[in-house]
Tab-separated table of C-alpha atoms in Angstrom:
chain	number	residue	atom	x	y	z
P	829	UNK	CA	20.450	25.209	12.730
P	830	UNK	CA	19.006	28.625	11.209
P	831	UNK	CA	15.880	30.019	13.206
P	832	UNK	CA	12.611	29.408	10.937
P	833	UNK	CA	11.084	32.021	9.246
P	834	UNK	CA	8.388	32.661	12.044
P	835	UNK	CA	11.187	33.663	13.930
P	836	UNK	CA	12.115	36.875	12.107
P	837	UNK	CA	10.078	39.727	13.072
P	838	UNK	CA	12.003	40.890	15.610
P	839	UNK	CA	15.588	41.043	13.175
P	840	UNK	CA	13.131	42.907	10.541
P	841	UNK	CA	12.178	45.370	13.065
P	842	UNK	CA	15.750	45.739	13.979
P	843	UNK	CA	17.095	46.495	10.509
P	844	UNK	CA	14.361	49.132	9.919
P	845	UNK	CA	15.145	51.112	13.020
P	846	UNK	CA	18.800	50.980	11.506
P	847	UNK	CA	18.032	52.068	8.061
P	848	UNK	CA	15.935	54.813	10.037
P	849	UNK	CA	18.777	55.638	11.642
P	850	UNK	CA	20.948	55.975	8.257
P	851	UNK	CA	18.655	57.746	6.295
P	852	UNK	CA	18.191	60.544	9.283
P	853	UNK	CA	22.097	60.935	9.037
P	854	UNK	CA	21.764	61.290	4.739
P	855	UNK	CA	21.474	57.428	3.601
P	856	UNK	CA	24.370	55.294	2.974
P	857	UNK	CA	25.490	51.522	2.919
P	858	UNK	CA	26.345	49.080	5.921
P	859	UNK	CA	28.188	46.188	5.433
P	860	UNK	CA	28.626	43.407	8.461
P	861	UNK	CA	30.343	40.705	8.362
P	862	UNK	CA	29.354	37.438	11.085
P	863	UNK	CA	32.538	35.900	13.237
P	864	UNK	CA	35.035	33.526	11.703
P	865	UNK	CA	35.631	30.339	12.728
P	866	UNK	CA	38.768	29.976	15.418
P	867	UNK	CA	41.734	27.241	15.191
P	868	UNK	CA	41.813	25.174	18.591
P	869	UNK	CA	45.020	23.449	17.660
P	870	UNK	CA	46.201	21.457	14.036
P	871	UNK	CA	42.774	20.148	12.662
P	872	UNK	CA	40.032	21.180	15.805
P	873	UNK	CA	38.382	24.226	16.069
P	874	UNK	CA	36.940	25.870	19.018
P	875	UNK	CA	32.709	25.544	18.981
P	876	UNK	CA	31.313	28.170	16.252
P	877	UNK	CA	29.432	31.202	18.005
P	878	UNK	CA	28.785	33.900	15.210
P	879	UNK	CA	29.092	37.603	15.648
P	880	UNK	CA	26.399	39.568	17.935
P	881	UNK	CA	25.956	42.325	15.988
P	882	UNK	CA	25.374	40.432	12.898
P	883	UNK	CA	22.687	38.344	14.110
P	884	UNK	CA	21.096	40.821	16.284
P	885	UNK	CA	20.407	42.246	12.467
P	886	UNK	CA	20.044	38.788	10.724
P	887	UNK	CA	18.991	36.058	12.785
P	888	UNK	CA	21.273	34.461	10.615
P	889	UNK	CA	23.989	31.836	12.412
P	890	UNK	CA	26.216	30.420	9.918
P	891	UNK	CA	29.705	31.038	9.518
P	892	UNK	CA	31.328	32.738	6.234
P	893	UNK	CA	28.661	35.596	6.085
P	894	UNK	CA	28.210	39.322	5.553
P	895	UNK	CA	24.983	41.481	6.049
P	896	UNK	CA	24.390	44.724	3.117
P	897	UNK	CA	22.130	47.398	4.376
P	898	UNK	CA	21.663	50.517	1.876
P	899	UNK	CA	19.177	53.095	3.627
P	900	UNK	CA	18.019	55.505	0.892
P	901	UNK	CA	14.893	55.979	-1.261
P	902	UNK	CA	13.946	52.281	-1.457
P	903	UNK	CA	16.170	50.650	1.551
P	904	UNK	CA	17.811	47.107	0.856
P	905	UNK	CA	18.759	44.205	2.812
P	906	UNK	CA	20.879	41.719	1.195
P	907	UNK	CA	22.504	38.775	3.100
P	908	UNK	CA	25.888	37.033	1.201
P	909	UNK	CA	26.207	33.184	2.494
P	910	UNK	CA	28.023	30.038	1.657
P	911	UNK	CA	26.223	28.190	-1.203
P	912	UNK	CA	25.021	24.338	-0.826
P	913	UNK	CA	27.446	22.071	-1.204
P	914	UNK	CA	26.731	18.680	-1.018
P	915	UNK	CA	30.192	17.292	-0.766
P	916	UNK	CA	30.890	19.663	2.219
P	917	UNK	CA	27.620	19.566	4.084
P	918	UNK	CA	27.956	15.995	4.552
P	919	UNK	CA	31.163	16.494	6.931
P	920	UNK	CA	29.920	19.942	8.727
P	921	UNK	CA	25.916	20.130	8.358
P	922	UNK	CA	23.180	21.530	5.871
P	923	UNK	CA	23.551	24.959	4.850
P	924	UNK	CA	20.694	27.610	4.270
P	925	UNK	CA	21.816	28.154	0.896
P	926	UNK	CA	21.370	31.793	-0.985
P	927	UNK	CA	18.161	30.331	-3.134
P	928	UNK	CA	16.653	30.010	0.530
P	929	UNK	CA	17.818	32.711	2.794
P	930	UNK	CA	15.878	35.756	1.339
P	931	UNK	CA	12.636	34.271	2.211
P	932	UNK	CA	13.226	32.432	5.131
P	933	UNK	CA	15.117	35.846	6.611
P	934	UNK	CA	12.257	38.113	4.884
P	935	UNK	CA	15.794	39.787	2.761
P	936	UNK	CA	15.411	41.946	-0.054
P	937	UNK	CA	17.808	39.787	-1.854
P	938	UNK	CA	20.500	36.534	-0.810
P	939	UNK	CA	23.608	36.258	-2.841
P	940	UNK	CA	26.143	33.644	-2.372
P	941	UNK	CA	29.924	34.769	-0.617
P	942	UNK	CA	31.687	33.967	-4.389
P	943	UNK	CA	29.738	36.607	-5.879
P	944	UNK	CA	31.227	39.235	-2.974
P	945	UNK	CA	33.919	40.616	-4.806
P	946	UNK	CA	31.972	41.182	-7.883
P	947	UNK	CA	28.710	42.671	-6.156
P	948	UNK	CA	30.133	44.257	-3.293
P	949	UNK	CA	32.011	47.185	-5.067
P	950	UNK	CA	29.460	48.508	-7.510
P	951	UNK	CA	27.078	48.887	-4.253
P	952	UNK	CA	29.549	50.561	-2.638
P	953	UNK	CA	29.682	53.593	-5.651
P	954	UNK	CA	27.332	56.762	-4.785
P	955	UNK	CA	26.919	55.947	-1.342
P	956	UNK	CA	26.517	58.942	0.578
P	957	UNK	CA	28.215	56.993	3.954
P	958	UNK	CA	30.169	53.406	4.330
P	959	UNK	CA	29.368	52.183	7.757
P	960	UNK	CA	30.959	49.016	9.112
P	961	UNK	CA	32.142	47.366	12.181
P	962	UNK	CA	35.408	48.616	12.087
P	963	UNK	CA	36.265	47.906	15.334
P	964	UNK	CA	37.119	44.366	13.896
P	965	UNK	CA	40.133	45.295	12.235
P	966	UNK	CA	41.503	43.184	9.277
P	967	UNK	CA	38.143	41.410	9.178
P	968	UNK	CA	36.486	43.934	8.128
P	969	UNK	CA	39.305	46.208	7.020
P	970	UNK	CA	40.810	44.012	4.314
P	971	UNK	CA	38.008	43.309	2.402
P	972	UNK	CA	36.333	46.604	2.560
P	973	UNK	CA	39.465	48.146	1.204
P	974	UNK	CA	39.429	45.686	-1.409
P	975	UNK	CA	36.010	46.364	-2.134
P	976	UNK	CA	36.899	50.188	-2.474
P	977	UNK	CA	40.151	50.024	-4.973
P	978	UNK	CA	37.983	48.031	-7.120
P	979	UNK	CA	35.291	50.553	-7.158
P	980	UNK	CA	37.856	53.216	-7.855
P	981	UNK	CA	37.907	52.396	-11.233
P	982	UNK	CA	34.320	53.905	-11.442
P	983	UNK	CA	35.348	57.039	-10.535
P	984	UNK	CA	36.556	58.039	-14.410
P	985	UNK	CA	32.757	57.862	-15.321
P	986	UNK	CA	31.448	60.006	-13.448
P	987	UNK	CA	30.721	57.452	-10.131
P	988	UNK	CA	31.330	58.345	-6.540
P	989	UNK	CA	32.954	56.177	-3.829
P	990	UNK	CA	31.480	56.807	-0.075
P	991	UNK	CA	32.205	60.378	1.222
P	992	UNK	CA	32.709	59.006	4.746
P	993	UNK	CA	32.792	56.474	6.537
P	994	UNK	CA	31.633	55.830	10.107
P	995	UNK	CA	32.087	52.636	12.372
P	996	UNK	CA	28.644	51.332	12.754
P	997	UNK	CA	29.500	49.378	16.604
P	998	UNK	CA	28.461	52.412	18.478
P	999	UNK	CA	24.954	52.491	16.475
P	1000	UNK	CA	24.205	49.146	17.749
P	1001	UNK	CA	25.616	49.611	20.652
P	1002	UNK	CA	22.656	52.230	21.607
P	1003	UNK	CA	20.140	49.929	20.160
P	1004	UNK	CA	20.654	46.554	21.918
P	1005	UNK	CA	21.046	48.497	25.144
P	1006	UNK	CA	17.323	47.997	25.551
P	1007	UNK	CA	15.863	44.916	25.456
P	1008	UNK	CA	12.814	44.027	23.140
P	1009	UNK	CA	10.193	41.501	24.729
P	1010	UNK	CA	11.407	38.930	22.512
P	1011	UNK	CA	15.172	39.493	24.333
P	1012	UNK	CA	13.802	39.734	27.556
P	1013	UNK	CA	11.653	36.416	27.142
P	1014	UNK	CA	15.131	34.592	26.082
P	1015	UNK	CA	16.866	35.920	28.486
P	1016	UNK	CA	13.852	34.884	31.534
P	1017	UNK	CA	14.206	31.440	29.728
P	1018	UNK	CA	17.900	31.784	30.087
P	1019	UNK	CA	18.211	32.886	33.979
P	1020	UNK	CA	15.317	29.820	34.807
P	1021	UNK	CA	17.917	27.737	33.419
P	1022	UNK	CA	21.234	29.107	35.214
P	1023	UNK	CA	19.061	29.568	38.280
P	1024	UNK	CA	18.237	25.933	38.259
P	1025	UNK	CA	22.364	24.577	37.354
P	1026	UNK	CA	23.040	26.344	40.740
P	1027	UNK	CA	20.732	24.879	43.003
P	1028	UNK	CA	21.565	21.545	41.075
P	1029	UNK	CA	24.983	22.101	42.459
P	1030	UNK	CA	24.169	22.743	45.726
P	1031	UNK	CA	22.464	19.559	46.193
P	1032	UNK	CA	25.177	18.074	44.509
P	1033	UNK	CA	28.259	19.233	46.418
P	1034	UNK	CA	30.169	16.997	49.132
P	1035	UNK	CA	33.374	17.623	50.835
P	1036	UNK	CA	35.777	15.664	49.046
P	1037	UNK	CA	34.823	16.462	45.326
P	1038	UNK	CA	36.675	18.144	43.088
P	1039	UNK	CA	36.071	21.473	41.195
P	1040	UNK	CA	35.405	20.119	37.698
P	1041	UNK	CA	32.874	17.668	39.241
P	1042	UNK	CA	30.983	20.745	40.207
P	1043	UNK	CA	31.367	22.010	36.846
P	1044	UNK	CA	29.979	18.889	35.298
P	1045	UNK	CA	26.757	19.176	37.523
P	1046	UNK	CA	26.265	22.975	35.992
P	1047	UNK	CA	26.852	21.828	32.496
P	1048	UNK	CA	24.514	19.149	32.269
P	1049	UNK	CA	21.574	20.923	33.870
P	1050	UNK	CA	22.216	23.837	31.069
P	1051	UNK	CA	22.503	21.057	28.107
P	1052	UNK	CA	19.586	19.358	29.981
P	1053	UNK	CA	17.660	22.194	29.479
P	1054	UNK	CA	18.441	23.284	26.160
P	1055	UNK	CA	20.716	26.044	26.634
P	1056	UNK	CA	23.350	25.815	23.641
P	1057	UNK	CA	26.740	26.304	25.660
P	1058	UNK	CA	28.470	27.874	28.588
P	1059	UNK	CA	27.649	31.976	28.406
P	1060	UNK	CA	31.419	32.404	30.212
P	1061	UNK	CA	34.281	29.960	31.380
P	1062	UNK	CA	32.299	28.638	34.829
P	1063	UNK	CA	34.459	29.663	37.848
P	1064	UNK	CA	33.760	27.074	40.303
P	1065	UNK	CA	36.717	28.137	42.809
P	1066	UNK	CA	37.130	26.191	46.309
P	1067	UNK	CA	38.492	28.076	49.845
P	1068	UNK	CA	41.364	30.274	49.171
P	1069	UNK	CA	40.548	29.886	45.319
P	1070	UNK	CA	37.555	32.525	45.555
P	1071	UNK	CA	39.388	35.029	45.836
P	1072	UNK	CA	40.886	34.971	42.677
P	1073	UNK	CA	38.151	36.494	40.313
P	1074	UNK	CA	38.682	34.995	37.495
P	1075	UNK	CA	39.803	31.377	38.593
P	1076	UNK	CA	38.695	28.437	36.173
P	1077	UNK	CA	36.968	25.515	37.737
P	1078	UNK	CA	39.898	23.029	38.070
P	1079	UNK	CA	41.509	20.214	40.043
P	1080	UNK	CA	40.872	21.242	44.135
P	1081	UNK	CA	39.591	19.617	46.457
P	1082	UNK	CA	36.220	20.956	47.799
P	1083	UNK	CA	36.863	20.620	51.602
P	1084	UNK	CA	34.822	20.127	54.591
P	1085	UNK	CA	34.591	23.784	56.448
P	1086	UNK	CA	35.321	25.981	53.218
P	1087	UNK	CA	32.798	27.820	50.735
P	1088	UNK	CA	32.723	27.095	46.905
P	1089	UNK	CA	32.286	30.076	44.930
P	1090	UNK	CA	30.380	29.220	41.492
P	1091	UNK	CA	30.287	32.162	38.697
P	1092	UNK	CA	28.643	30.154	35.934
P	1093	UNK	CA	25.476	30.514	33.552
P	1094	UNK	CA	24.499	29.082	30.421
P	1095	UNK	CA	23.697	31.232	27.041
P	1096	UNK	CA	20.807	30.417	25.374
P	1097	UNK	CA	19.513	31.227	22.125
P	1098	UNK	CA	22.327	33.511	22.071
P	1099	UNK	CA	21.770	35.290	25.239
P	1100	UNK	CA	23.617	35.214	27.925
P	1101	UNK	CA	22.302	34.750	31.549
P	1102	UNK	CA	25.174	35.513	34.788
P	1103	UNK	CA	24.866	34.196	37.917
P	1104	UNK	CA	27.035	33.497	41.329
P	1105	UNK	CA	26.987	32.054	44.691
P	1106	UNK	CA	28.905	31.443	47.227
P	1107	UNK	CA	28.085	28.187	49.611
P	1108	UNK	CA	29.722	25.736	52.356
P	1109	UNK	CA	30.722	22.445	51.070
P	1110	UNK	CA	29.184	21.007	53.911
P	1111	UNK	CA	26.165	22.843	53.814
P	1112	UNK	CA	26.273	25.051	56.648
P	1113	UNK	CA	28.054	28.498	57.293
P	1114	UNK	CA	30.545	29.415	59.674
P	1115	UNK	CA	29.935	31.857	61.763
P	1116	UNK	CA	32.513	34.511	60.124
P	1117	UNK	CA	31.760	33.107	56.849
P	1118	UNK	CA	27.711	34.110	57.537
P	1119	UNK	CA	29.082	37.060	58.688
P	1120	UNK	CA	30.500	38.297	55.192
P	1121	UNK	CA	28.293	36.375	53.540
P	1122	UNK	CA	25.025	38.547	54.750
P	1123	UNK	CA	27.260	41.242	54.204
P	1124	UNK	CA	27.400	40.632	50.104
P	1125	UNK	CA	23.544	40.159	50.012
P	1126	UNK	CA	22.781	43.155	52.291
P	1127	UNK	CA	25.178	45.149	49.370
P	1128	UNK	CA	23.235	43.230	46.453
P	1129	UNK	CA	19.964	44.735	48.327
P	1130	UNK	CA	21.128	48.033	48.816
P	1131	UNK	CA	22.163	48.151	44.712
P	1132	UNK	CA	18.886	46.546	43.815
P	1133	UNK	CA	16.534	49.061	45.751
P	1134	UNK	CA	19.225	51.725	44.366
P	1135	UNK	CA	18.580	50.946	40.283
P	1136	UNK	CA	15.409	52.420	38.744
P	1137	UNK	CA	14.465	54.488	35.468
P	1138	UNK	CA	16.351	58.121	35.358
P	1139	UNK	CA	19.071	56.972	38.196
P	1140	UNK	CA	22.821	56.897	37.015
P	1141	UNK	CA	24.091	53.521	36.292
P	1142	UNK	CA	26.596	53.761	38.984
P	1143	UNK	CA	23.898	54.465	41.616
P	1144	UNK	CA	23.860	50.448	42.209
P	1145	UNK	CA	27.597	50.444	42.888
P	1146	UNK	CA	27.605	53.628	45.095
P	1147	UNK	CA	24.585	51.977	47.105
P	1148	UNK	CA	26.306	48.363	47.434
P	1149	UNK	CA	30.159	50.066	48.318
P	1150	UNK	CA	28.449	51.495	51.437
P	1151	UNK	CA	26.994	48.800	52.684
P	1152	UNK	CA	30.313	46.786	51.897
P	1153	UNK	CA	32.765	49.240	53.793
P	1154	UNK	CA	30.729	49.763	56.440
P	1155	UNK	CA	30.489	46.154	56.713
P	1156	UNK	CA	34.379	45.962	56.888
P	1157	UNK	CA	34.594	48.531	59.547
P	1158	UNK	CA	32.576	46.221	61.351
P	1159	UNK	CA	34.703	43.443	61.244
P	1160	UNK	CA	37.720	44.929	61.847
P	1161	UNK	CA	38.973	44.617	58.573
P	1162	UNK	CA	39.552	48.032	58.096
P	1163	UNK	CA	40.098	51.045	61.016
P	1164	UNK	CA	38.971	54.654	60.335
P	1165	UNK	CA	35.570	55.886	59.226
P	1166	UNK	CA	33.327	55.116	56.526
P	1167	UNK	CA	33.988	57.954	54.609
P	1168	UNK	CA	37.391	58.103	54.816
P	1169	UNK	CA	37.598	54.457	53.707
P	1170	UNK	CA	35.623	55.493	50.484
P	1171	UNK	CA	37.420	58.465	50.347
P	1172	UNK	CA	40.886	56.542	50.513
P	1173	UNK	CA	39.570	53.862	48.389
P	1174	UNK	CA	40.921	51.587	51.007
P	1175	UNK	CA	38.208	49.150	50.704
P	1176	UNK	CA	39.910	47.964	47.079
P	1177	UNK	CA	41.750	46.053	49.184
P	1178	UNK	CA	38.633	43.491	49.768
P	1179	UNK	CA	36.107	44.635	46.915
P	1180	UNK	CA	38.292	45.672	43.847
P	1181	UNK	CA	35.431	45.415	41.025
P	1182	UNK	CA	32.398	47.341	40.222
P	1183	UNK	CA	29.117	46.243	41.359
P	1184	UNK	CA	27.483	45.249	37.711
P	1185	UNK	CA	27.674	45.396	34.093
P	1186	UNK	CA	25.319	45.327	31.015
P	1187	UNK	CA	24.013	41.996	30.084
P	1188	UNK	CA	22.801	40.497	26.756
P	1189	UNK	CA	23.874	38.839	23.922
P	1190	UNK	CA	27.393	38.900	25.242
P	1191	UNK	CA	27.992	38.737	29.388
P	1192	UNK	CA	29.960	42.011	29.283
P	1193	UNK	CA	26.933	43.577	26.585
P	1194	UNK	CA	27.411	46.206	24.686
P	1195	UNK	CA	26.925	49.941	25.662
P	1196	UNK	CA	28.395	53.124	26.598
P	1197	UNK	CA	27.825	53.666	30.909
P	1198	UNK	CA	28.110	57.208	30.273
P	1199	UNK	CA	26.328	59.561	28.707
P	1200	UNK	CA	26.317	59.014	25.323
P	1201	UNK	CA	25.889	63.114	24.684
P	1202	UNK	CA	28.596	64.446	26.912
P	1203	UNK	CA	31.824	65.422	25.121
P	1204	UNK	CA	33.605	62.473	24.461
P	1205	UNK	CA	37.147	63.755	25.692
P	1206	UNK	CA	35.563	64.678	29.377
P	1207	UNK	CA	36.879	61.951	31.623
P	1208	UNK	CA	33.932	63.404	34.145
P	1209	UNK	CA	30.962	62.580	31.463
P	1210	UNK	CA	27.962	61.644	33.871
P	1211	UNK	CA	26.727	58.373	34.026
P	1212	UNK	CA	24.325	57.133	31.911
P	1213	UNK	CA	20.754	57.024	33.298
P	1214	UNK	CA	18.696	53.882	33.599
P	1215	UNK	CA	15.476	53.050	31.599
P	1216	UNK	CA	13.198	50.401	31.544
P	1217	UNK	CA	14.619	47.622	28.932
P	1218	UNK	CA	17.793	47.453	30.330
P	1219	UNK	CA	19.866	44.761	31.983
P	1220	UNK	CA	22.214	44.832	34.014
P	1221	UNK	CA	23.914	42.443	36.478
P	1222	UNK	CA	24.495	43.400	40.547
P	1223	UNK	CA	27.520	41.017	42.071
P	1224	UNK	CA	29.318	42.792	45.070
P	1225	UNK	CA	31.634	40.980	46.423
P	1226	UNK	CA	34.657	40.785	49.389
P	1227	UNK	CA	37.764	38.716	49.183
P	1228	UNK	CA	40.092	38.418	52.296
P	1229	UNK	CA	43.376	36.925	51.750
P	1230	UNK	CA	45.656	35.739	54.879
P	1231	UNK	CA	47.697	38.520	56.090
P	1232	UNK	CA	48.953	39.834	59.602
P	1233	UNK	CA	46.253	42.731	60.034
P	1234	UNK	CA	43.458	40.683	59.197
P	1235	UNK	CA	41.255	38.538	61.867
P	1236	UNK	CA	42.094	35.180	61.412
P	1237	UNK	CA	38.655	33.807	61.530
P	1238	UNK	CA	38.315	35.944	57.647
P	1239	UNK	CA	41.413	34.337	56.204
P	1240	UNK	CA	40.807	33.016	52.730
P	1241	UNK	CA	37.216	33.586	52.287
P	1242	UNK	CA	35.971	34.869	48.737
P	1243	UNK	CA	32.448	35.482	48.563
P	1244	UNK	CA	29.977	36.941	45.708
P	1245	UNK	CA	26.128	37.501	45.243
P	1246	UNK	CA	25.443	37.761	41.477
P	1247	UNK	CA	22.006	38.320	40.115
P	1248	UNK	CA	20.463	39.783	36.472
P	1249	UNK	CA	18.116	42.751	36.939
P	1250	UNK	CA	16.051	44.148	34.886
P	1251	UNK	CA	15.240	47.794	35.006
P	1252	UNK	CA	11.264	48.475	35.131
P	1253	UNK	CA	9.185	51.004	34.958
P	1254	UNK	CA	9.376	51.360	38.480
P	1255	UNK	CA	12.889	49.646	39.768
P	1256	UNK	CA	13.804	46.407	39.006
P	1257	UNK	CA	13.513	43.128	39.037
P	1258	UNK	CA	15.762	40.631	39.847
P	1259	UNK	CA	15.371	37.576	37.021
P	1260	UNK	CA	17.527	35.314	38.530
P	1261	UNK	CA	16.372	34.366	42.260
P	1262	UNK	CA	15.494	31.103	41.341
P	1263	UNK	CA	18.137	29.441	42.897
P	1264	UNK	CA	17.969	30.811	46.737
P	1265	UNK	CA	20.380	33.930	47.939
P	1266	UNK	CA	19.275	33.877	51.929
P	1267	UNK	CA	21.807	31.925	53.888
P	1268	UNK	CA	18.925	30.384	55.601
P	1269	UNK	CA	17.314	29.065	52.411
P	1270	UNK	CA	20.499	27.760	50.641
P	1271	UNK	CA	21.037	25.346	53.895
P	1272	UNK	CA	17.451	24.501	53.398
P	1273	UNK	CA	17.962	23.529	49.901
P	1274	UNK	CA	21.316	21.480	50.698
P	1275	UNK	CA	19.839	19.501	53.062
P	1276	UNK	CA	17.173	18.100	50.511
């Protein structure tokens, strides 16, 4: 269902900082198109989610969509959407409808997607600048090319088709790198929810159970709560199955004596909200499994107290890699010194990601993490800095798999600490901690 009209000063405030933008770089036309729908298999297709970029602009969530910005003397908005159909909405839901979007969007103008060809190429003549998400290949690149050969007949008389043409992504890139308060509201509501699937699960969990009955726990607290769908595929990965990063919550056995690594966290009102932990199925740690479990949360500490406003972006990851190979050293799981491990790189071996990524209205967000205004072609651009707005996740990690030169008593332990922050005015703040990160406090909260 379409967000009511009350809902729409924050998309309005977004287009006009666009159509700023576009009329500082001599006016033009943008044209954005929302997602298509995706085949599952035969007659099924996979649950609609629209574009980001489209309805960070819009607000708009149907399918079959496009969004018309022209930034010049008088700018325009103009949304194109599928018209009612009686016949059709009966099988797949109402539809906003052209004769009701302008208003209840606060658009210059609505038009429905059959009048596309026709419209679309006399807007495009005498504009300055095309931009468009051409990162999304035939998408956007078949119609737009379409639009312009039929425009091309305009050029006898005099008109002009677009001078240039410039992909639009990194614009919005820039601009949903900082959150609004209305994001960062969604996105508290969001992490309250996540927050409260994982404790859910830890109460829940019992040697014996499998992975997708873990999974089923997470998803029903997010429905529960209102969140719309999964923000990822949940990894919900028993023993030896954390330490493959990417492992789908599946068939295992949760066993007594092994931790359950859960990466899961719902999206709601299209923002997404990222969260892991790593517990014992039985509800208390192991000695060496405490021991590389305080480990990851002394390296998510270190990042945290690391991120602020005018530090690089990587400043987190530098501060959490420390903590992590000294850690190793420690434990025997790697001989030398702590900088020549970094140096080497040879802690890859048991931490082989980065310590955090933007966050938003995808998981992976949007955004450049270096600086934007160093030459493009330098592969030793700085990092971008950090300002308040921004969010970012911090999940270090360590993964030990059996082998000869590793203790034992590590074999087959995958652990990560995941939590959003939320860069401040004066560091940041961790949006996320309601579900427990202490060892101590997680047994606490299993035992209930």
């Amino acid at each position: 269902m379409s967000l009511p009209a009350t809902d729409i000063a924050p998309f309005r405030e977004r287009r006009r900082r666009l159509l700023a933008h576009m009329r500082a770089q001599g006016g033009g036309i943008a044209v954005l198109p929302t997602a298509p729908h995706a085949v599952r298999n035969r007659d099924a297709e996979y649950p609609y989610r629209h574009d980001s970029d489209f309805y960070y602009l819009s607000g708009f969530i149907e399918p079959e969509a496009w969004l018309v910005l022209i930034a010049g003397a008088d700018d325009h908005a103009l949304l194109f959407c599928q018209p009612r159909d009686p016949k059709m909405e009966t099988w797949t839901g109402l539809r906003v409808g052209p004769e009701a979007a302008a208003e209840r969007f606060d658009l210059d103008e609505a038009y429905s997607t059959e009048e596309l060809d026709d419209i679309l190429p006399e807007l495009l003549l005498d504009q300055p600048t095309l931009y468009a998400p051409f990162d999304r290949g035939e998408i956007v690149d078949g119609p737009v090319q379409a639009w312009l050969q039929a425009a091309r007949g305009q050029t006898r008389q005099g008109r002009r088709l677009p001078r240039r043409v410039q992909d639009i992504s990194p614009i919005l890139a820039e601009m949903r790198l900082v959150k609004d308060a209305v994001e960062i509201a969604t996105m508290r509501r969001a992490a309250r929810i996540s927050a409260g699937a994982h404790a859910r699960a830890m109460r829940a969990v019992r040697p014996g159970m499998r992975e997708y009955e873990l999974e089923a726990e997470l998803l029903y607290e997010f429905r529960r709560h209102g969140a719309q769908a999964p923000a990822y595929t949940s990894i919900v990965a028993g023993g030896a199955n954390a330490c493959i990063l990417h492992y789908p919550a599946g068939e295992a056995e949760l066993r007594d004596g092994d931790l359950v690594l859960i990466d899961a966290a719902c999206e709601l009102d299209s923002y997404a909200s990222d969260i892991t932990r790593t517990f014992p199925v039985n509800g208390r740690y192991s000695g060496p499994q405490r021991a590389l479990y305080d480990l990851t949360v002394a390296a998510q500490q270190a990042a945290a107290d690391a991120i602020r406003p005018g530090r690089p972006f990587n400043a987190g990851h530098q501060a959490a890699l420390r903590v992590l190979a000294q850690g190793m050293l420690d434990e025997k799981l790697l001989k030398g010194t702590l900088d020549g491990v970094l140096e080497s790189g040879a802690y890859s071996r048991f931490y082989m990601h980065q310590t955090g990524h933007w966050l938003g209205l995808d998981v992976h967000d949007v955004g450049d993490y270096r600086d934007p205004a160093a030459p493009y072609a330098d592969d030793a651009r700085p990092w971008r800095a950090l300002a308040p707005g921004m969010m970012l996740t911090i999940e270090p990690g360590i993964y030990v798999t059996a082998a000869d030169d590793v203790p034992s008593q590590f074999w087959n332990i995958g652990i990560r600490t995941e939590d959003d922050a939320l860069v401040t005015e004066t560091g940041c703040e961790l949006i996320t901690r309601g579900v427990p990160v202490d060892a101590r406090e997680i047994e606490a909260l299993m035992r209930e």
